[in-house]
PDB file of C-alpha atoms in Angstrom:
ATOM      1  CA  UNK X   1     -19.520 -63.194  64.981  1.00 35.00           C
ATOM      2  CA  UNK X   2     -16.919 -60.832  63.767  1.00 40.00           C
ATOM      3  CA  UNK X   3     -17.814 -57.788  61.598  1.00 45.00           C
ATOM      4  CA  UNK X   4     -15.579 -56.150  59.231  1.00 45.00           C
ATOM      5  CA  UNK X   5     -16.689 -53.074  57.306  1.00 47.00           C
ATOM      6  CA  UNK X   6     -15.443 -52.544  53.800  1.00 53.00           C
ATOM      7  CA  UNK X   7     -15.406 -48.824  52.845  1.00 57.00           C
ATOM      8  CA  UNK X   8     -16.665 -49.804  49.451  1.00 63.00           C
ATOM      9  CA  UNK X   9     -19.740 -51.583  51.054  1.00 73.00           C
ATOM     10  CA  UNK X  10     -20.704 -48.600  53.216  1.00 81.00           C
ATOM     11  CA  UNK X  11     -20.987 -46.608  49.848  1.00 83.00           C
ATOM     12  CA  UNK X  12     -22.884 -49.531  48.217  1.00 86.00           C
ATOM     13  CA  UNK X  13     -25.221 -49.648  51.388  1.00 90.00           C
ATOM     14  CA  UNK X  14     -26.074 -46.028  51.158  1.00 91.00           C
ATOM     15  CA  UNK X  15     -26.970 -46.382  47.322  1.00 90.00           C
ATOM     16  CA  UNK X  16     -28.969 -49.387  47.718  1.00 91.00           C
ATOM     17  CA  UNK X  17     -31.149 -47.677  50.498  1.00 93.00           C
ATOM     18  CA  UNK X  18     -31.508 -44.574  48.258  1.00 93.00           C
ATOM     19  CA  UNK X  19     -32.653 -46.777  45.469  1.00 91.00           C
ATOM     20  CA  UNK X  20     -35.133 -48.579  47.933  1.00 91.00           C
ATOM     21  CA  UNK X  21     -36.719 -45.476  49.039  1.00 92.00           C
ATOM     22  CA  UNK X  22     -36.624 -43.594  45.689  1.00 91.00           C
ATOM     23  CA  UNK X  23     -34.786 -40.475  46.637  1.00 91.00           C
ATOM     24  CA  UNK X  24     -31.339 -39.247  47.245  1.00 91.00           C
ATOM     25  CA  UNK X  25     -30.309 -38.749  51.004  1.00 93.00           C
ATOM     26  CA  UNK X  26     -28.617 -35.405  51.284  1.00 91.00           C
ATOM     27  CA  UNK X  27     -30.530 -32.985  53.546  1.00 92.00           C
ATOM     28  CA  UNK X  28     -31.820 -33.038  57.152  1.00 91.00           C
ATOM     29  CA  UNK X  29     -35.455 -33.546  55.757  1.00 92.00           C
ATOM     30  CA  UNK X  30     -34.278 -36.589  53.656  1.00 93.00           C
ATOM     31  CA  UNK X  31     -32.965 -38.073  56.679  1.00 93.00           C
ATOM     32  CA  UNK X  32     -36.208 -37.567  58.605  1.00 90.00           C
ATOM     33  CA  UNK X  33     -37.930 -39.204  55.811  1.00 93.00           C
ATOM     34  CA  UNK X  34     -35.657 -42.265  55.822  1.00 94.00           C
ATOM     35  CA  UNK X  35     -35.873 -42.536  59.499  1.00 91.00           C
ATOM     36  CA  UNK X  36     -39.776 -42.429  59.539  1.00 89.00           C
ATOM     37  CA  UNK X  37     -39.702 -45.124  56.730  1.00 92.00           C
ATOM     38  CA  UNK X  38     -37.286 -47.484  58.683  1.00 91.00           C
ATOM     39  CA  UNK X  39     -39.634 -46.959  61.648  1.00 89.00           C
ATOM     40  CA  UNK X  40     -42.795 -47.619  59.674  1.00 88.00           C
ATOM     41  CA  UNK X  41     -41.319 -50.848  57.991  1.00 89.00           C
ATOM     42  CA  UNK X  42     -39.498 -52.225  60.855  1.00 88.00           C
ATOM     43  CA  UNK X  43     -41.194 -50.688  63.972  1.00 82.00           C
ATOM     44  CA  UNK X  44     -37.765 -49.661  65.063  1.00 84.00           C
ATOM     45  CA  UNK X  45     -36.336 -45.996  65.893  1.00 81.00           C
ATOM     46  CA  UNK X  46     -32.862 -45.220  64.732  1.00 85.00           C
ATOM     47  CA  UNK X  47     -31.269 -41.951  65.575  1.00 84.00           C
ATOM     48  CA  UNK X  48     -31.220 -39.101  63.048  1.00 85.00           C
ATOM     49  CA  UNK X  49     -27.736 -38.374  63.942  1.00 86.00           C
ATOM     50  CA  UNK X  50     -26.902 -41.880  63.467  1.00 87.00           C
ATOM     51  CA  UNK X  51     -28.104 -41.757  59.939  1.00 91.00           C
ATOM     52  CA  UNK X  52     -26.300 -38.639  59.131  1.00 90.00           C
ATOM     53  CA  UNK X  53     -23.004 -40.177  60.289  1.00 86.00           C
ATOM     54  CA  UNK X  54     -23.564 -43.178  58.035  1.00 89.00           C
ATOM     55  CA  UNK X  55     -24.026 -40.909  54.964  1.00 90.00           C
ATOM     56  CA  UNK X  56     -20.944 -38.491  56.177  1.00 86.00           C
ATOM     57  CA  UNK X  57     -23.395 -35.606  56.655  1.00 87.00           C
ATOM     58  CA  UNK X  58     -22.106 -35.449  60.141  1.00 81.00           C
ATOM     59  CA  UNK X  59     -18.394 -36.297  60.307  1.00 74.00           C
ATOM     60  CA  UNK X  60     -17.048 -37.428  63.586  1.00 68.00           C
ATOM     61  CA  UNK X  61     -14.095 -39.728  62.301  1.00 57.00           C
ATOM     62  CA  UNK X  62     -15.676 -42.872  63.794  1.00 65.00           C
ATOM     63  CA  UNK X  63     -17.293 -46.065  61.992  1.00 72.00           C
ATOM     64  CA  UNK X  64     -21.059 -46.948  62.224  1.00 80.00           C
ATOM     65  CA  UNK X  65     -21.867 -49.409  64.937  1.00 81.00           C
ATOM     66  CA  UNK X  66     -22.684 -53.057  64.157  1.00 81.00           C
ATOM     67  CA  UNK X  67     -25.995 -52.430  65.311  1.00 85.00           C
ATOM     68  CA  UNK X  68     -26.677 -49.479  62.986  1.00 88.00           C
ATOM     69  CA  UNK X  69     -25.201 -51.533  59.978  1.00 88.00           C
ATOM     70  CA  UNK X  70     -27.282 -54.566  61.061  1.00 87.00           C
ATOM     71  CA  UNK X  71     -30.447 -52.458  61.056  1.00 90.00           C
ATOM     72  CA  UNK X  72     -29.855 -50.819  57.518  1.00 93.00           C
ATOM     73  CA  UNK X  73     -28.930 -54.276  56.019  1.00 90.00           C
ATOM     74  CA  UNK X  74     -32.219 -55.534  57.503  1.00 91.00           C
ATOM     75  CA  UNK X  75     -34.146 -52.836  56.101  1.00 92.00           C
ATOM     76  CA  UNK X  76     -32.909 -53.860  52.671  1.00 91.00           C
ATOM     77  CA  UNK X  77     -33.988 -57.462  53.413  1.00 90.00           C
ATOM     78  CA  UNK X  78     -30.779 -59.173  54.365  1.00 87.00           C
ATOM     79  CA  UNK X  79     -30.250 -61.044  57.771  1.00 87.00           C
ATOM     80  CA  UNK X  80     -27.638 -58.682  58.992  1.00 84.00           C
ATOM     81  CA  UNK X  81     -24.727 -56.437  57.455  1.00 85.00           C
ATOM     82  CA  UNK X  82     -22.291 -59.338  57.280  1.00 82.00           C
ATOM     83  CA  UNK X  83     -24.870 -61.360  55.155  1.00 80.00           C
ATOM     84  CA  UNK X  84     -25.218 -57.979  52.952  1.00 83.00           C
ATOM     85  CA  UNK X  85     -21.458 -57.637  52.597  1.00 78.00           C
ATOM     86  CA  UNK X  86     -20.743 -61.190  51.688  1.00 74.00           C
ATOM     87  CA  UNK X  87     -23.572 -60.974  48.970  1.00 75.00           C
ATOM     88  CA  UNK X  88     -21.961 -57.708  47.710  1.00 67.00           C
ATOM     89  CA  UNK X  89     -18.680 -59.367  47.562  1.00 58.00           C
ATOM     90  CA  UNK X  90     -19.626 -62.091  45.530  1.00 58.00           C
ATOM     91  CA  UNK X  91     -21.232 -59.702  43.044  1.00 58.00           C
ATOM     92  CA  UNK X  92     -18.170 -57.534  42.997  1.00 55.00           C
ATOM     93  CA  UNK X  93     -16.151 -58.692  39.733  1.00 41.00           C
ATOM     94  CA  UNK X  94     -13.159 -56.980  41.204  1.00 46.00           C
ATOM     95  CA  UNK X  95     -13.412 -58.625  44.578  1.00 44.00           C
ATOM     96  CA  UNK X  96     -11.253 -61.262  46.105  1.00 41.00           C
ATOM     97  CA  UNK X  97     -11.898 -64.994  45.995  1.00 38.00           C
ATOM     98  CA  UNK X  98     -14.522 -66.491  48.419  1.00 35.00           C
ATOM     99  CA  UNK X  99     -11.758 -68.234  50.157  1.00 34.00           C
ATOM    100  CA  UNK X 100     -10.030 -65.201  51.093  1.00 35.00           C
ATOM    101  CA  UNK X 101     -13.278 -63.337  52.111  1.00 39.00           C
ATOM    102  CA  UNK X 102     -14.406 -66.266  54.238  1.00 46.00           C
ATOM    103  CA  UNK X 103     -11.284 -66.931  56.122  1.00 63.00           C
ATOM    104  CA  UNK X 104      -9.330 -63.480  56.120  1.00 68.00           C
ATOM    105  CA  UNK X 105      -9.043 -59.868  56.263  1.00 73.00           C
ATOM    106  CA  UNK X 106      -7.704 -57.433  53.719  1.00 71.00           C
ATOM    107  CA  UNK X 107      -6.814 -54.864  56.550  1.00 78.00           C
ATOM    108  CA  UNK X 108      -7.054 -51.652  54.382  1.00 70.00           C
ATOM    109  CA  UNK X 109     -10.508 -52.534  52.913  1.00 66.00           C
ATOM    110  CA  UNK X 110     -12.173 -54.214  56.034  1.00 71.00           C
ATOM    111  CA  UNK X 111     -10.923 -52.530  59.130  1.00 77.00           C
ATOM    112  CA  UNK X 112     -11.719 -49.094  60.483  1.00 78.00           C
ATOM    113  CA  UNK X 113      -9.179 -47.078  62.760  1.00 83.00           C
ATOM    114  CA  UNK X 114      -9.925 -47.946  66.334  1.00 86.00           C
ATOM    115  CA  UNK X 115     -11.080 -51.659  65.597  1.00 86.00           C
ATOM    116  CA  UNK X 116      -9.491 -54.142  67.979  1.00 90.00           C
ATOM    117  CA  UNK X 117      -8.774 -57.667  67.351  1.00 90.00           C
ATOM    118  CA  UNK X 118      -7.817 -60.745  69.381  1.00 93.00           C
ATOM    119  CA  UNK X 119      -5.118 -62.803  67.703  1.00 94.00           C
ATOM    120  CA  UNK X 120      -4.388 -66.396  68.993  1.00 95.00           C
ATOM    121  CA  UNK X 121      -2.190 -69.259  67.918  1.00 96.00           C
ATOM    122  CA  UNK X 122      -0.698 -72.553  69.135  1.00 94.00           C
ATOM    123  CA  UNK X 123       0.013 -73.431  71.721  1.00 94.00           C
ATOM    124  CA  UNK X 124      -1.521 -70.850  74.024  1.00 94.00           C
ATOM    125  CA  UNK X 125      -0.447 -67.528  72.352  1.00 95.00           C
ATOM    126  CA  UNK X 126      -3.052 -64.604  72.561  1.00 95.00           C
ATOM    127  CA  UNK X 127      -2.552 -61.037  71.610  1.00 95.00           C
ATOM    128  CA  UNK X 128      -4.944 -58.019  71.446  1.00 95.00           C
ATOM    129  CA  UNK X 129      -4.273 -55.331  68.980  1.00 95.00           C
ATOM    130  CA  UNK X 130      -5.658 -52.064  67.832  1.00 93.00           C
ATOM    131  CA  UNK X 131      -5.795 -50.898  64.355  1.00 91.00           C
ATOM    132  CA  UNK X 132      -4.202 -47.603  64.012  1.00 93.00           C
ATOM    133  CA  UNK X 133      -4.907 -46.881  60.081  1.00 88.00           C
ATOM    134  CA  UNK X 134      -2.398 -47.371  57.337  1.00 86.00           C
ATOM    135  CA  UNK X 135      -2.234 -51.022  57.848  1.00 89.00           C
ATOM    136  CA  UNK X 136      -0.491 -50.444  61.195  1.00 94.00           C
ATOM    137  CA  UNK X 137      -1.370 -51.989  64.557  1.00 96.00           C
ATOM    138  CA  UNK X 138      -0.508 -51.472  68.246  1.00 96.00           C
ATOM    139  CA  UNK X 139      -0.356 -54.409  70.827  1.00 96.00           C
ATOM    140  CA  UNK X 140      -2.574 -53.571  73.907  1.00 95.00           C
ATOM    141  CA  UNK X 141      -2.098 -56.935  75.814  1.00 94.00           C
ATOM    142  CA  UNK X 142      -0.368 -60.112  75.436  1.00 95.00           C
ATOM    143  CA  UNK X 143      -0.583 -63.691  77.038  1.00 94.00           C
ATOM    144  CA  UNK X 144       2.233 -66.279  76.665  1.00 93.00           C
ATOM    145  CA  UNK X 145       3.666 -64.568  73.580  1.00 88.00           C
ATOM    146  CA  UNK X 146       7.028 -62.785  72.372  1.00 91.00           C
ATOM    147  CA  UNK X 147       5.232 -59.557  71.372  1.00 94.00           C
ATOM    148  CA  UNK X 148       5.145 -56.762  74.001  1.00 95.00           C
ATOM    149  CA  UNK X 149       2.513 -54.397  74.957  1.00 95.00           C
ATOM    150  CA  UNK X 150       3.342 -51.128  73.086  1.00 95.00           C
ATOM    151  CA  UNK X 151       4.861 -52.780  70.243  1.00 96.00           C
ATOM    152  CA  UNK X 152       3.660 -51.640  66.725  1.00 96.00           C
ATOM    153  CA  UNK X 153       3.842 -53.496  63.514  1.00 95.00           C
ATOM    154  CA  UNK X 154       2.253 -53.416  60.039  1.00 94.00           C
ATOM    155  CA  UNK X 155       0.084 -56.084  58.218  1.00 91.00           C
ATOM    156  CA  UNK X 156      -1.881 -56.075  55.007  1.00 87.00           C
ATOM    157  CA  UNK X 157      -3.747 -59.515  55.134  1.00 86.00           C
ATOM    158  CA  UNK X 158      -4.552 -61.869  57.840  1.00 87.00           C
ATOM    159  CA  UNK X 159      -5.733 -65.333  57.071  1.00 86.00           C
ATOM    160  CA  UNK X 160      -7.104 -67.799  59.363  1.00 86.00           C
ATOM    161  CA  UNK X 161      -5.258 -70.877  59.776  1.00 89.00           C
ATOM    162  CA  UNK X 162      -2.240 -69.412  58.146  1.00 90.00           C
ATOM    163  CA  UNK X 163       0.952 -67.989  59.697  1.00 92.00           C
ATOM    164  CA  UNK X 164       0.768 -64.026  60.175  1.00 92.00           C
ATOM    165  CA  UNK X 165       3.883 -62.233  59.320  1.00 91.00           C
ATOM    166  CA  UNK X 166       4.158 -58.825  60.573  1.00 92.00           C
ATOM    167  CA  UNK X 167       6.389 -56.198  59.352  1.00 91.00           C
ATOM    168  CA  UNK X 168       8.142 -53.102  60.944  1.00 92.00           C
ATOM    169  CA  UNK X 169       7.839 -54.566  64.383  1.00 94.00           C
ATOM    170  CA  UNK X 170       8.825 -51.700  66.393  1.00 94.00           C
ATOM    171  CA  UNK X 171       9.796 -52.052  69.974  1.00 92.00           C
ATOM    172  CA  UNK X 172      11.698 -49.114  72.071  1.00 87.00           C
ATOM    173  CA  UNK X 173      15.451 -49.579  71.945  1.00 85.00           C
ATOM    174  CA  UNK X 174      15.508 -52.076  68.915  1.00 87.00           C
ATOM    175  CA  UNK X 175      15.414 -51.575  65.209  1.00 90.00           C
ATOM    176  CA  UNK X 176      12.316 -52.627  63.063  1.00 90.00           C
ATOM    177  CA  UNK X 177      12.172 -56.382  62.885  1.00 91.00           C
ATOM    178  CA  UNK X 178       9.953 -59.041  60.852  1.00 92.00           C
ATOM    179  CA  UNK X 179       8.074 -61.401  63.084  1.00 92.00           C
ATOM    180  CA  UNK X 180       6.055 -64.527  62.421  1.00 93.00           C
ATOM    181  CA  UNK X 181       3.046 -65.339  64.525  1.00 94.00           C
ATOM    182  CA  UNK X 182       1.587 -68.925  64.280  1.00 93.00           C
ATOM    183  CA  UNK X 183       4.204 -70.785  62.335  1.00 91.00           C
ATOM    184  CA  UNK X 184       2.578 -74.054  63.542  1.00 91.00           C
ATOM    185  CA  UNK X 185      -1.156 -74.123  62.459  1.00 91.00           C
ATOM    186  CA  UNK X 186      -1.704 -70.483  61.661  1.00 93.00           C
ATOM    187  CA  UNK X 187      -3.539 -67.846  63.591  1.00 94.00           C
ATOM    188  CA  UNK X 188      -7.171 -67.117  64.550  1.00 92.00           C
ATOM    189  CA  UNK X 189      -8.667 -63.878  65.091  1.00 88.00           C
ATOM    190  CA  UNK X 190     -11.910 -62.208  66.479  1.00 87.00           C
ATOM    191  CA  UNK X 191     -13.062 -58.533  66.449  1.00 83.00           C
ATOM    192  CA  UNK X 192     -13.260 -57.348  69.912  1.00 83.00           C
ATOM    193  CA  UNK X 193     -16.605 -55.528  70.752  1.00 76.00           C
ATOM    194  CA  UNK X 194     -16.391 -51.880  71.278  1.00 64.00           C
ATOM    195  CA  UNK X 195     -17.304 -52.323  75.026  1.00 56.00           C
ATOM    196  CA  UNK X 196     -15.183 -55.148  75.827  1.00 58.00           C
ATOM    197  CA  UNK X 197     -12.573 -54.472  78.424  1.00 49.00           C
ATOM    198  CA  UNK X 198      -9.041 -54.351  77.055  1.00 53.00           C
ATOM    199  CA  UNK X 199      -6.638 -57.089  78.098  1.00 57.00           C
ATOM    200  CA  UNK X 200      -6.720 -60.736  78.163  1.00 54.00           C
ATOM    201  CA  UNK X 201      -8.472 -62.490  81.163  1.00 50.00           C
TER     202      UNK X 201
END
């Protein structure tokens, strides 16, 4: 199952947890209290430093893991973080339509730097890309496609079942180009797990 993390959702998740426990989480003592509360309610131990990273108390530039987000969402009574995120999106009057959120990615809001996606389209094209931030991607691996390893491009929205137009496609020795993936039938994508080997088998 794909997991995409909206920055706004992380802030809302922190607020909802603070409402549940009844105090603002801002000091090491607060994090220890939260850790103990999660352990008592869920019989599960979550790292103190992990909680501190989620709240930005410890800054390492990374995004929380899927397991961490799932545990925190379950602490609030949701099945997992994806379930929590979808509910919050529907509650957000400024959010996008359900069609977009179910079948697409708003790159700036839903991806974190370092996230890796596997894109695929008809007839047998497959491409692994890494998100570099600022709506920019780098190609990591290609199977049966015209993109090259090392190419970079920009993209703001990806919609499953729709062609993907990438801008500023940059390749050594060539001027920036526009390229369309999946003209016939559109594209599909999956989020690659952090521990999955890069490259296409």
